[in-house]
Coordinates of C-alpha atoms in Angstrom, one line a residue:
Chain A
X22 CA 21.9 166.7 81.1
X23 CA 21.9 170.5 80.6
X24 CA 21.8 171.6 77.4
X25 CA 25.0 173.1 75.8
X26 CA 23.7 176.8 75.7
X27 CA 23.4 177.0 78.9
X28 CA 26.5 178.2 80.9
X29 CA 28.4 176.2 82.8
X30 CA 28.5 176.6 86.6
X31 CA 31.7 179.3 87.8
X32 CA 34.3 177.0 89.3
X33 CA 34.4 177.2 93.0
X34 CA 37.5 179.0 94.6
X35 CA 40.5 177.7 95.7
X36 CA 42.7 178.6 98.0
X37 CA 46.5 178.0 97.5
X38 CA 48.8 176.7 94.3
X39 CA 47.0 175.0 91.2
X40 CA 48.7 172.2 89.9
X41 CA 48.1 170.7 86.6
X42 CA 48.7 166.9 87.6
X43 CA 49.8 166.7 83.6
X44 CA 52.4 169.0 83.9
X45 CA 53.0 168.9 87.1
X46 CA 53.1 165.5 88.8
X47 CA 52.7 162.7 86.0
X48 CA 56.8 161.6 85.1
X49 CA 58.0 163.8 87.6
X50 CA 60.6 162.3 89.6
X51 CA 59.8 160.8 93.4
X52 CA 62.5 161.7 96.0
X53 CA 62.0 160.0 99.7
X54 CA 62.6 162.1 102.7
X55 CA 66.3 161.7 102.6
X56 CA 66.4 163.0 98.6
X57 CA 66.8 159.4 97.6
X58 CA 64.7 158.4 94.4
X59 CA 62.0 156.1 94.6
X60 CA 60.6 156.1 91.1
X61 CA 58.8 158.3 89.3
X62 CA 54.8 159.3 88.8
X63 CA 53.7 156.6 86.4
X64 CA 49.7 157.7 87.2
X65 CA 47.9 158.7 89.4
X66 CA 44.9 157.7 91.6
X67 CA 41.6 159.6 91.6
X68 CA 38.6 158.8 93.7
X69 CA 35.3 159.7 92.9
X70 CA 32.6 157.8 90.8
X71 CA 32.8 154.8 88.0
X72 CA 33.5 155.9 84.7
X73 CA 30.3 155.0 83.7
X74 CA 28.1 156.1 86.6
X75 CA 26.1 159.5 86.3
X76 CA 27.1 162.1 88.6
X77 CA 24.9 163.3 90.6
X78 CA 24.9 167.3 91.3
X79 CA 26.3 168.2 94.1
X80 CA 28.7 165.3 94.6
X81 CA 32.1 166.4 95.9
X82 CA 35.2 166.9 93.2
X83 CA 37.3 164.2 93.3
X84 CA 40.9 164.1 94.9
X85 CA 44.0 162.1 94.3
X86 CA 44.4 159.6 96.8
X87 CA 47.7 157.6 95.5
X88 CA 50.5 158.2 93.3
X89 CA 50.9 154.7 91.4
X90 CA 53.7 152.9 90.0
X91 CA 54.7 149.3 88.5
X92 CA 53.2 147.7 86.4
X93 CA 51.0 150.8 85.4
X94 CA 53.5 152.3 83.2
X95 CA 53.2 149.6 80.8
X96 CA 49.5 149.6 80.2
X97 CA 49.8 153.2 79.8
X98 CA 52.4 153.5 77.2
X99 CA 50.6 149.9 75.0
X100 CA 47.0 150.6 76.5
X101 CA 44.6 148.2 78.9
X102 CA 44.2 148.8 82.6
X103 CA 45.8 146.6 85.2
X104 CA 43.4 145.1 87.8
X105 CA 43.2 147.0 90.8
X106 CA 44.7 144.8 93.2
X107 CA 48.3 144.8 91.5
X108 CA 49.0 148.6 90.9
X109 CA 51.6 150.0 93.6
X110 CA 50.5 153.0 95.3
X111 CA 52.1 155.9 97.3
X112 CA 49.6 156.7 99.1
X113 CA 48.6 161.2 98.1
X114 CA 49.0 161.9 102.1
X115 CA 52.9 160.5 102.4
X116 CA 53.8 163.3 99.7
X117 CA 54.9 166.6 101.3
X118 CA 55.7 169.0 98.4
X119 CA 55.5 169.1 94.7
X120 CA 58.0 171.1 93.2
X121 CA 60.4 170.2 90.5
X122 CA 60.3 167.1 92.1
X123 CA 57.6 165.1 94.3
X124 CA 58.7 164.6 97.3
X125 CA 57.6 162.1 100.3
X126 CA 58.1 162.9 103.8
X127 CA 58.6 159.5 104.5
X128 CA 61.4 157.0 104.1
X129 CA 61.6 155.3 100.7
X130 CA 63.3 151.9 101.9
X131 CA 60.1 150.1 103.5
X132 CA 57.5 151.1 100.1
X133 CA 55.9 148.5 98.6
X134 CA 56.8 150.9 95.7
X135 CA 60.8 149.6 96.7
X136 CA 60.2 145.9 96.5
X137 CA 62.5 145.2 93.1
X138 CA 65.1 147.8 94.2
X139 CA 65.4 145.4 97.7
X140 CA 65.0 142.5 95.9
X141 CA 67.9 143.1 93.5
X142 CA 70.3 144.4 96.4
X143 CA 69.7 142.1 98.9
X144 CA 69.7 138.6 96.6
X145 CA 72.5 140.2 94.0
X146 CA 74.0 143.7 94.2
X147 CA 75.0 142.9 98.4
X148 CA 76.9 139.5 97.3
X149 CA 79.4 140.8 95.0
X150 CA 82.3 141.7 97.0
X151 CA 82.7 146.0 97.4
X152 CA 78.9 146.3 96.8
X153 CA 79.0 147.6 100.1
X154 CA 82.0 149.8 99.8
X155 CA 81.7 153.2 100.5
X156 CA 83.1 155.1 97.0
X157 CA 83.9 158.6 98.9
Chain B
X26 CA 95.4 172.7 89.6
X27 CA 92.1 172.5 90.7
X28 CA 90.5 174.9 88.0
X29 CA 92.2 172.7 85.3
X30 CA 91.4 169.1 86.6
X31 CA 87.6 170.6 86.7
X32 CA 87.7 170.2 83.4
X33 CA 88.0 166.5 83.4
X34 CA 84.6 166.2 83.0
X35 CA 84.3 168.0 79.8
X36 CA 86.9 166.2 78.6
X37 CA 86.2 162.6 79.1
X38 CA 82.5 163.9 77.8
X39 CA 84.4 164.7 74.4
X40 CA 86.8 162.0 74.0
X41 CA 83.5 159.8 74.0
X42 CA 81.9 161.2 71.5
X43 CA 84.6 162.5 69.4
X44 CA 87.3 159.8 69.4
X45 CA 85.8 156.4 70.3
X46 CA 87.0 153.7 68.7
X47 CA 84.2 154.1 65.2
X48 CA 85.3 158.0 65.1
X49 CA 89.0 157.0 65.0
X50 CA 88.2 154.8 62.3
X51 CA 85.9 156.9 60.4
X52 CA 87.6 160.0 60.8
X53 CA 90.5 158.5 59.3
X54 CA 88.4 157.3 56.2
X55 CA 87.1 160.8 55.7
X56 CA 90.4 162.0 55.3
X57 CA 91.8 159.4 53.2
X58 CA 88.6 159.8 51.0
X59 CA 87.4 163.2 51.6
X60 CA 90.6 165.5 52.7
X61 CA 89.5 168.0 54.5
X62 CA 86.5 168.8 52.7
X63 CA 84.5 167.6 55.9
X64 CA 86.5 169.6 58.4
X65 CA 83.2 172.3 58.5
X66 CA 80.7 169.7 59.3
X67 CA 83.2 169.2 62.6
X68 CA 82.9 172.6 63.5
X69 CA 79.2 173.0 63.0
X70 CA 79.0 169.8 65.2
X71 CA 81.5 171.6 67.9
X72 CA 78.9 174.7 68.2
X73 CA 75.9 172.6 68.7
X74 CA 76.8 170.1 71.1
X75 CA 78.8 173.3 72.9
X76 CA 74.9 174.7 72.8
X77 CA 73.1 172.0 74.2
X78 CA 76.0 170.2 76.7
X79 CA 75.7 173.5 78.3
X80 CA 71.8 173.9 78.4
X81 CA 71.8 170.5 80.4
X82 CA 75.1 171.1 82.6
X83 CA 73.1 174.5 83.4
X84 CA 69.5 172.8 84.2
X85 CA 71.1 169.9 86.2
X86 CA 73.5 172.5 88.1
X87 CA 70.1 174.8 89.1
X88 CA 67.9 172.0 89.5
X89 CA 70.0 168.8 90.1
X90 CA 67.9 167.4 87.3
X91 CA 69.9 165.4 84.9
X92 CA 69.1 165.3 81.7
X93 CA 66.7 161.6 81.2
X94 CA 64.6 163.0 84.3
X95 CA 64.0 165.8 82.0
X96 CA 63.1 164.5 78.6
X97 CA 60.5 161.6 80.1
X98 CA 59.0 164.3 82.5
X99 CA 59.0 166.7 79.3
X100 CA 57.6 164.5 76.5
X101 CA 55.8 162.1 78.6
X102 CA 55.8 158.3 79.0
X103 CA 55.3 156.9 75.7
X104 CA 57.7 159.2 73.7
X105 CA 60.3 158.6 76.8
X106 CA 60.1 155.5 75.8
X107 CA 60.6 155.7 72.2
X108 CA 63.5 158.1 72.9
X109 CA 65.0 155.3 75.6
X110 CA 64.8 152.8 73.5
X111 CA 66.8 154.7 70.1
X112 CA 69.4 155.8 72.7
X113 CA 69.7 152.5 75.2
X114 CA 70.2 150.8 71.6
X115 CA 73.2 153.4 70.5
X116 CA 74.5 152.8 74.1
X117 CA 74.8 149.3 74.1
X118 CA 75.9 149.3 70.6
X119 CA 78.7 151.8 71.2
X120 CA 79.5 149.6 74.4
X121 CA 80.1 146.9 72.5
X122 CA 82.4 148.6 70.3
X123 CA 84.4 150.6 72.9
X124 CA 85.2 146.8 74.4
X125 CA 86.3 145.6 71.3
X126 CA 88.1 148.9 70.8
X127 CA 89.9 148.8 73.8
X128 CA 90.6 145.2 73.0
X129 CA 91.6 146.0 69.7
X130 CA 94.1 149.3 70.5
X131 CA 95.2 146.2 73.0
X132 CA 96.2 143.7 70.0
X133 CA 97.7 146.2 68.0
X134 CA 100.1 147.3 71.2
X135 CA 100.6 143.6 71.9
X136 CA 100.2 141.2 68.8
X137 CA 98.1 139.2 71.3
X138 CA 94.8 138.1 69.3
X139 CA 91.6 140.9 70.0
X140 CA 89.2 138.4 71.3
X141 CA 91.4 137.4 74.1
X142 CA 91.8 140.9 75.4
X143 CA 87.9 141.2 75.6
X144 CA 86.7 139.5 79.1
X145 CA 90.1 141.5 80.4
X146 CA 88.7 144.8 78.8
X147 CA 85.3 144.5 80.0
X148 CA 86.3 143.1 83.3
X149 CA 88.3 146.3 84.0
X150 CA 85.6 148.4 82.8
X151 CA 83.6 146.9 85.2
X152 CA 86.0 147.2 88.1
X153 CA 86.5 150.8 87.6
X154 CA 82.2 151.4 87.7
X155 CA 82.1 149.2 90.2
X156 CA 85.1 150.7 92.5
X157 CA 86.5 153.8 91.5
X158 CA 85.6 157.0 92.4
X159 CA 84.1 159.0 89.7
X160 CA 86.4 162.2 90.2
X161 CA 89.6 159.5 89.9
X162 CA 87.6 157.9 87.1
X163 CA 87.5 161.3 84.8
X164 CA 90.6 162.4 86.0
X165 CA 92.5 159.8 84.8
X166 CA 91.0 158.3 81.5
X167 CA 90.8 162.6 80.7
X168 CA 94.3 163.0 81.1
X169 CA 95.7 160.0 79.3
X170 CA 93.2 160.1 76.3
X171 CA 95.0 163.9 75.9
X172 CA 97.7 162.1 74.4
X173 CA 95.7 161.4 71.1
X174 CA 97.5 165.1 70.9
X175 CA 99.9 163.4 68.9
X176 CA 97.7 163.4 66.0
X177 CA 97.9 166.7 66.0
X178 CA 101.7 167.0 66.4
X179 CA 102.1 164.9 63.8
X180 CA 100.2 167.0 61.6
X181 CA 103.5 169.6 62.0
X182 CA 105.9 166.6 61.7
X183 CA 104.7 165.5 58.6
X184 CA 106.3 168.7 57.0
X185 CA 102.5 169.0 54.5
X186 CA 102.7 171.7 52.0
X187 CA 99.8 173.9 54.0
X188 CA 98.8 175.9 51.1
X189 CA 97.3 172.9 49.3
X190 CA 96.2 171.6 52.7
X191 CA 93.9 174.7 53.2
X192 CA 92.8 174.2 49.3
X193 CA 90.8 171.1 50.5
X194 CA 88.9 173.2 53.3
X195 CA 86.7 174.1 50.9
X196 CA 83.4 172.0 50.9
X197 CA 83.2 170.5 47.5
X198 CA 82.5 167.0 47.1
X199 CA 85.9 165.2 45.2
X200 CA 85.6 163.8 42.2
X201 CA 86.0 160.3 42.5
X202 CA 83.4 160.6 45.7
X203 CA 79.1 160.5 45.0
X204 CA 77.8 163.6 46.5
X205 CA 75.3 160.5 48.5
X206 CA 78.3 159.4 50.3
X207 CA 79.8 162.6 51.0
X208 CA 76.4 163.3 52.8
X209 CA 76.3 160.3 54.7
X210 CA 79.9 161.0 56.0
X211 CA 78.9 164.6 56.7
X212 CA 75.7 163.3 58.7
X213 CA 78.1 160.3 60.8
X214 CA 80.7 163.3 61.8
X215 CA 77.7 165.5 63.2
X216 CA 76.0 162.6 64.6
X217 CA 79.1 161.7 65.9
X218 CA 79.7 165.2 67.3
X219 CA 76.1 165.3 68.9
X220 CA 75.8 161.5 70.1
X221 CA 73.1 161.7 73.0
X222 CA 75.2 159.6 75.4
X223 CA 77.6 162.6 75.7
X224 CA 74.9 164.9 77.3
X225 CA 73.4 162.3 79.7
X226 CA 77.0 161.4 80.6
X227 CA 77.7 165.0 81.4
X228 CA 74.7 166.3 83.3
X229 CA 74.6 163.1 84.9
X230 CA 78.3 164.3 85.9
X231 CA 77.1 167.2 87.0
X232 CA 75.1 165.9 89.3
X233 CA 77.4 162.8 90.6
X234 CA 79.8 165.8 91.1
X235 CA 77.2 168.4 92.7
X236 CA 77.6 171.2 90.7
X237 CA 75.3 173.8 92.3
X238 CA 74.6 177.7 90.9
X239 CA 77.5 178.6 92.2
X240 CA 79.5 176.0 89.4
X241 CA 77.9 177.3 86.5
X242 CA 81.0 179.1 85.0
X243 CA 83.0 175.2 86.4
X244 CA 80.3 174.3 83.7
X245 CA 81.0 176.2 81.0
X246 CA 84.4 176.6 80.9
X247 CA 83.9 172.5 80.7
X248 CA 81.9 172.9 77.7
X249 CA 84.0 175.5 76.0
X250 CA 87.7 173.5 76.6
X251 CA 86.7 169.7 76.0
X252 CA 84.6 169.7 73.8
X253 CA 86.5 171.9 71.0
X254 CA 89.4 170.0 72.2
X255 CA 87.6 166.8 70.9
X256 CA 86.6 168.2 67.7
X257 CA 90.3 169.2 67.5
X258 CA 91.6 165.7 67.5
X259 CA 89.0 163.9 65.7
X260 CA 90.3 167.0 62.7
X261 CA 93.6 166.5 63.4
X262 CA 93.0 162.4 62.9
X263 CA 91.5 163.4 59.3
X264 CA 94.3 165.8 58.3
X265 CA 96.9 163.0 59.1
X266 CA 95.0 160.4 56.7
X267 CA 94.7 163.3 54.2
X268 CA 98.3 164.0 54.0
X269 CA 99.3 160.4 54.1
X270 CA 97.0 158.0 53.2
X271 CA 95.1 160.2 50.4
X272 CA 97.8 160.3 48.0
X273 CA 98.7 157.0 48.7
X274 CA 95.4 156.0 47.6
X275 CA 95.4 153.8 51.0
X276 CA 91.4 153.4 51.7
X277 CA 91.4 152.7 55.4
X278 CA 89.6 149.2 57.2
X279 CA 91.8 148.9 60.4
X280 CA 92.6 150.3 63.2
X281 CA 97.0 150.0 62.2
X282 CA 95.9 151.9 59.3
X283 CA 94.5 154.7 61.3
X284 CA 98.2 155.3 63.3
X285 CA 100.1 154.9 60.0
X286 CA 100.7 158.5 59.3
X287 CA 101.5 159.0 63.3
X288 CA 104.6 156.3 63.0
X289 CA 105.4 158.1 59.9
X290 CA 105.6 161.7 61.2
X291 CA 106.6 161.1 65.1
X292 CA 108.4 157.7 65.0
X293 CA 108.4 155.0 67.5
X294 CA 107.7 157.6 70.8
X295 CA 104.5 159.2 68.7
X296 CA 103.4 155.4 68.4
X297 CA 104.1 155.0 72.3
X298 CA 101.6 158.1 72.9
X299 CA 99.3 156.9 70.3
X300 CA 99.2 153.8 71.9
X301 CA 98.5 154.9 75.0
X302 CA 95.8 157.8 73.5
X303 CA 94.0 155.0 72.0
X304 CA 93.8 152.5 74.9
X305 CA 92.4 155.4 77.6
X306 CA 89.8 157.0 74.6
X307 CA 88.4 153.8 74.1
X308 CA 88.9 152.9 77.6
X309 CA 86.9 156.4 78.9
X310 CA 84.2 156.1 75.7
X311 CA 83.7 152.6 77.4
X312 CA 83.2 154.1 80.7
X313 CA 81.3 157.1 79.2
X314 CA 78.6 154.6 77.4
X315 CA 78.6 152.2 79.6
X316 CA 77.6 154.7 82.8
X317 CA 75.2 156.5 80.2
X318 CA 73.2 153.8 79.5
X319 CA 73.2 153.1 83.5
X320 CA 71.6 156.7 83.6
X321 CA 69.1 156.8 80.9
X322 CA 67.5 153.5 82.4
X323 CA 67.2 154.8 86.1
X324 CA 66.2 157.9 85.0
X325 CA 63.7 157.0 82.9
X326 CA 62.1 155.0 85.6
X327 CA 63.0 156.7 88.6
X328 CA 65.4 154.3 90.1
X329 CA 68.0 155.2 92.3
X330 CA 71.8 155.8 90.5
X331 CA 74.7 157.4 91.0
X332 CA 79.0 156.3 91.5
X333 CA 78.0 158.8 94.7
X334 CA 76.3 156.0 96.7
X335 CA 77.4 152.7 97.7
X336 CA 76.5 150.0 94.8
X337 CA 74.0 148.0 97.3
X338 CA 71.9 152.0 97.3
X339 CA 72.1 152.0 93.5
X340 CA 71.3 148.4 92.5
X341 CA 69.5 148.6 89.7
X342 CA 71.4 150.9 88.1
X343 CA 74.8 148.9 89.0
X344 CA 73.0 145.7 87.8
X345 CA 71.9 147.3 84.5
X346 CA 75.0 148.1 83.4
X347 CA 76.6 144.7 84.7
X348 CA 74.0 143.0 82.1
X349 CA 74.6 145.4 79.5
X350 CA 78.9 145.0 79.7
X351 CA 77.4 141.0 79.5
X352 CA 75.5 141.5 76.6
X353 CA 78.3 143.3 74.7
X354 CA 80.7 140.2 75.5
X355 CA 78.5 138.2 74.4
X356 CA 78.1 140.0 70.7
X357 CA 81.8 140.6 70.5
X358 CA 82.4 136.5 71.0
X359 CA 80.8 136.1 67.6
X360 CA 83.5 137.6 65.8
X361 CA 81.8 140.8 64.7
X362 CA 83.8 143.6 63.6
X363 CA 83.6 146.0 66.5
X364 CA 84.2 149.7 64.4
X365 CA 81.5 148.1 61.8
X366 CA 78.9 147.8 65.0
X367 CA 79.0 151.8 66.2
X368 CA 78.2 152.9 62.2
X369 CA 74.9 151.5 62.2
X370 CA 74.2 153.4 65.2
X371 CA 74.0 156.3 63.4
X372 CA 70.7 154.8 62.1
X373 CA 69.2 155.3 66.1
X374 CA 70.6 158.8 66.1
X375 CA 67.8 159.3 63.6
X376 CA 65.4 158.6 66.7
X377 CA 67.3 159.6 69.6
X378 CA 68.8 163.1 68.4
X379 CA 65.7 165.3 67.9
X380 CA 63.8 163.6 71.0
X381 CA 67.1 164.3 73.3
X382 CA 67.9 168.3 72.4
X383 CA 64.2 169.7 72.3
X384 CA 63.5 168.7 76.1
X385 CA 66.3 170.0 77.0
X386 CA 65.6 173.5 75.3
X387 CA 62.4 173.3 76.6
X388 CA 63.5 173.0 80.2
X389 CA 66.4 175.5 79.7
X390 CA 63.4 177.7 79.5
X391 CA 61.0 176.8 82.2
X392 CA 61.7 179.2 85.4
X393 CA 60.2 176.5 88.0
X394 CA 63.5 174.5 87.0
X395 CA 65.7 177.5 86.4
X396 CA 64.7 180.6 88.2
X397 CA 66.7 183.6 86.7
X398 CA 68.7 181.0 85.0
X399 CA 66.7 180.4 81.9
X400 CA 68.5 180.8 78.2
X401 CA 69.2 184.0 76.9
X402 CA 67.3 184.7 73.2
X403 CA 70.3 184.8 71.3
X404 CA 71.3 180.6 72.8
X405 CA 67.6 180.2 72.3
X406 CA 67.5 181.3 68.7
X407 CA 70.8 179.5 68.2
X408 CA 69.4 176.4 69.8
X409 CA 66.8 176.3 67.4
X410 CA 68.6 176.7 64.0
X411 CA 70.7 173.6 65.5
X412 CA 67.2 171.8 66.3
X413 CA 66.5 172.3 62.3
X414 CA 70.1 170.7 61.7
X415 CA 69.6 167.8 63.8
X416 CA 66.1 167.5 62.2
X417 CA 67.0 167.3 58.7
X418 CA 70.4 165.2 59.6
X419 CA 67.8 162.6 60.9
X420 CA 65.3 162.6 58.7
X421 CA 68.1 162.0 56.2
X422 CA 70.4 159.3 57.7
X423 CA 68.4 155.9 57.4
X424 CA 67.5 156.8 53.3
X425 CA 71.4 158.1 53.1
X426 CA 72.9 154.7 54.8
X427 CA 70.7 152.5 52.5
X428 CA 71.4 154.5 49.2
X429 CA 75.0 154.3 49.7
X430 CA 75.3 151.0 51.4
X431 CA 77.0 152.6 54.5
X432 CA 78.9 154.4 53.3
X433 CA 81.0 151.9 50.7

C-alpha cells in the first residue's frame, strides 16, 4: 500500500481514441456485419485479477475480452452475479468499430448471443403463413 | 402528391395520440363540462410534443437511432427499465382500448353487440402488422382518420353564437366544476397530447421509412402539419360538446353521445364521415400502440424489429406484439369498459413522460449522434421550460386522479 500523499504514478500513453466503456459501449446497440441488431451491451467482460486478489506492480492493465449478454442484464438491474458458465459472450475481437453503435464484423445469425431470436422464428414466427413474405 | 402523402406519417402519429378512442371520449366530456376553458392546455400540448417529435425524427434521421435505443443507452439499464415498464404498461393499456374502440365505433355503425366485433378488430389489426406494408399502412389509416374533419365542420353547421363561444376561451375554472378536477382534465389533455407511444411510433417511422439528413425538412414539415392537425380535431371535438351538449346539461359516458352534436349539425352524411373517422382513428391508434410497444421492447433489448424485414428476421418483435394483441382480448372478454381502461393510464404517464423527453434532449445535443445537427439554444431553452411542464404534470397526476376520483 502507498500511502495517500504520495502521488499516483502518470498514466502511461495511449495511442488512438479513448473510450469510456460507460458511455460508450455499456446499452449501446449491437449491429452484425449486415447492420442487423443483435442485442445490445448488457456488460462487459474484463480480464485481469480476482476482485479480491492484490495486484502486484507491474501487472499488465486489464482489457475487455467479451461483450456479454442474457441473462446478465437481470442481475445487473436487481443485483447478484450469474455464474460464469451461463453468461453469453461476444467475444471483444469479433467487434470492428464502436461508434454510435457497436458493430461486429461478423454475421449475427450463428451467435450463441442469437439463440432465442432462432428459437422463436424457426419453432413459431416461420409456421404462421406470410412469416416468410417479403413486405417490400 | 408525393410531398403531401409524406405526411402520412405525422399524421397517423397524431391521430394516435390526439383522437383515440379515450381522447374522443374525454375531449367530448371537457366540453360538455368545461367549454372551452381547456382549449389552451391543447395548444400548450401542440408546442411540446411539436418540440420533442421533432428532436427524435431529427436524431433517428442523422443517426438511424430511434428513440428506445436512445433513452436505455442514455439513462442506463435499470432506469430503462423503469421507463419500459411505465410506457409497455400505457401501450398495452391503450391497445386494449383502441380494440375495444374500434369494436365499439363498430357497434355503434352496426347495432351488432361490441364484444362480437373484438376477435374481428384485433384479428385485422393483426393482419395489417403482420402483412401490410408500412407506407400503405400510414397512408391509408392517415387519410381516412382525416375525416374526423367533420367535427370541425360541424362546428360551422351548428350556426354557435361565436361571441360567447370565444367568452369560454378564457381559462377560468366554471362554477359548478372543483378547481381539482379542472386540473386533472388539464393534466389528461397534455398527457394525452404528449403520450410517449407517439414519439417511439414516429422515430421508429422514421427509421422503418429511412429518412436520412437529406429528409430532415420531410421531418418537419411532418411535425408541423399532423400534429396541429390532431390538436385541431381533438378542439374541434370539445367545441361541438360545448355548443351542444353543455347547455343541454348532457354529461357524456358513451361513445353515441360523443357524435351527437355531429348528427345534429351535419345530418346523416356527417354521421357517414364520422363513422368512418372513428373506425380508421381507432383503427390507426391501434396500429400506432400496438407497433410502439413492438418497438420499445426490441429496442430496449436490442432485438431485431422493423415492418422493413420479413416477420421470420423480426421475430421477436412480431411475436411480442402477437401476445400483447392476445392479452388485450383477453381483458376486453371480461366486459371492461374500454374508454374507462386508457384514463388510468394517465397514472404511467407520471413515470414514462419525464423519463422519455430528457434522453431525447440529451441526445439532440450530443455531436457523436448528430454532427452539425445538434438543437439550436432557442429549441433547447424551449425544450426545457416543456421538461418543467411535463415534470410538474407528473408529479401532479397520481395525487390529482385520487383526490378527484378520476375525474368524477
Amino acid at each position: 500500500m502507498t500511502s495517500a500523499s504520495a502521488p499516483l504514478p502518470r498514466a502511461p500513453k495511449v495511442g488512438g481514441r479513448i473510450l469510456d466503456a460507460q458511455l460508450h459501449l455499456m446499452d449501446r446497440q449491437v449491429l452484425d456485419h449486415d447492420g442487423v441488431p443483435v442485442t445490445t451491451v448488457d456488460d462487459l467482460e474484463v480480464s485481469g485479477p480476482a476482485l479480491d486478489v492484490e495486484i502486484a506492480p507491474g501487472s499488465p492493465a486489464p482489457v475487455i475480452t467479451a461483450l456479454l449478454t442474457g441473462s446478465v442484464l437481470g442481475t445487473r438491474i436487481f443485483g447478484g452475479r450469474p455464474p460464469s458458465s451461463r453468461l453469453i459472450r461476444i467475444p471483444w475481437k469479433d467487434v470492428a468499430e464502436v461508434g454510435v453503435v457497436v458493430r461486429l464484423g461478423v454475421k449475427g445469425e450463428p451467435l450463441d448471443a442469437s439463440w432465442v431470436e432462432r428459437w422463436v422464428r424457426d419453432k413459431i414466427i416461420a409456421r404462421i403463413p406470410g412469416g416468410s413474405h417479403d413486405p417490400r | 402528391m408525393k410531398r403531401l402523402l409524406g405526411v402520412a406519417l405525422g399524421i397517423l402519429t397524431a391521430i394516435g395520440g390526439f383522437v383515440d378512442i379515450g381522447d374522443l371520449v374525454t375531449n367530448a366530456v371537457v366540453g360538455s363540462r368545461f367549454g372551452l376553458s381547456l382549449v389552451w392546455v391543447v395548444a400548450v400540448g401542440v408546442v411540446g410534443i411539436c418540440l420533442f417529435a421533432n428532436m427524435s425524427g431529427r436524431v433517428a434521421a442523422v443517426s438511424g437511432r430511434a428513440t428506445f435505443e436512445v433513452i436505455r443507452e442514455r439513462l442506463g439499464a435499470r432506469a430503462g427499465l423503469a421507463n419500459l415498464a411505465a410506457s409497455f404498461l400505457i401501450n398495452l393499456m391503450t391497445v386494449t382500448a383502441e380494440i375495444g374502440g374500434i369494436a365499439l365505433s363498430l357497434q355503434l355503425a352496426s347495432s351488432v353487440d361490441y364484444l362480437l366485433w373484438i376477435p374481428v378488430a384485433a384479428v385485422a389489426v393483426w393482419l395489417v402488422i403482420w402483412r401490410v406494408r408500412f407506407s400503405i399502412m400510414e397512408n391509408v389509416t392517415g387519410l381516412l382518420g382525416l375525416t374526423l374533419v367533420i367535427f370541425a365542420v360541424a362546428v360551422f353547421l351548428l350556426k354557435p353564437d361565436w361571441g360567447a363561444l370565444a367568452g369560454q376561451l378564457a381559462p377560468t375554472v366554471p362554477q359548478q366544476e372543483t378547481f381539482w378536477s379542472y386540473s386533472y382534465y388539464a393534466i389528461a389533455l397534455f398527457g394525452a397530447a404528449m403520450t410517449p407511444y407517439e414519439v417511439f411510433f414516429f422515430s421508429s417511422g422514421a427509421v422503418e421509412e429511412k429518412w436520412s439528413v437529406k429528409d430532415l425538412a420531410q421531418s418537419r414539415i411532418n411535425v408541423l402539419v399532423g400534429f396541429p392537425l390532431g390538436g385541431l380535431l381533438s378542439v374541434s371535438i370539445a367545441v361541438c360538446a360545448a355548443i351542444v351538449l353543455l347547455p343541454a346539461g348532457v354529461s357524456v359516458t358513451s361513445l353515441s353521445q360523443v357524435v351527437l352534436p355531429v348528427a345534429e349539425g351535419a345530418g346523416k352524411l356527417g354521421l357517414a364521415f364520422v363513422l368512418v373517422g372513428m373506425v380508421a382513428a381507432t383503427f390507426g391508434a391501434a396500429l400506432e400502440t400496438t407497433l410502439s410497444s413492438g418497438y420499445t421492447l426490441a429496442q430496449f433489448f436490442g432485438w431485431s424489429w422493423g415492418k422493413f424485414r420479413r416477420p421470420a428476421q423480426a421475430a421477436r418483435f412480431h411475436l411480442s406484439m402477437i401476445v400483447c394483441l392476445l392479452v388485450g382480448m383477453a381483458v376486453l372478454a371480461t366486459g371492461v369498459d374500454p374508454v374507462l381502461v386508457t384514463e388510468y393510464s394517465v397514472v404511467f404517464s407520471a413515470i414514462a413522460l419525464p423519463l422519455t423527453y430528457l434522453p431525447i434532449l440529451i441526445v439532440a445535443n450530443d455531436p457523436q449522434y448528430m454532427g452539425e445537427h445538434v438543437n439550436g439554444r432557442v429549441v433547447n431553452v424551449l425544450g426545457m421550460v416543456f421538461l418543467v411542464i411535463i415534470l410538474v404534470a407528473s408529479i401532479a397526476a397520481i395525487p390529482l386522479m385520487i383526490v378527484t376520483g378520476a375525474g368524477s
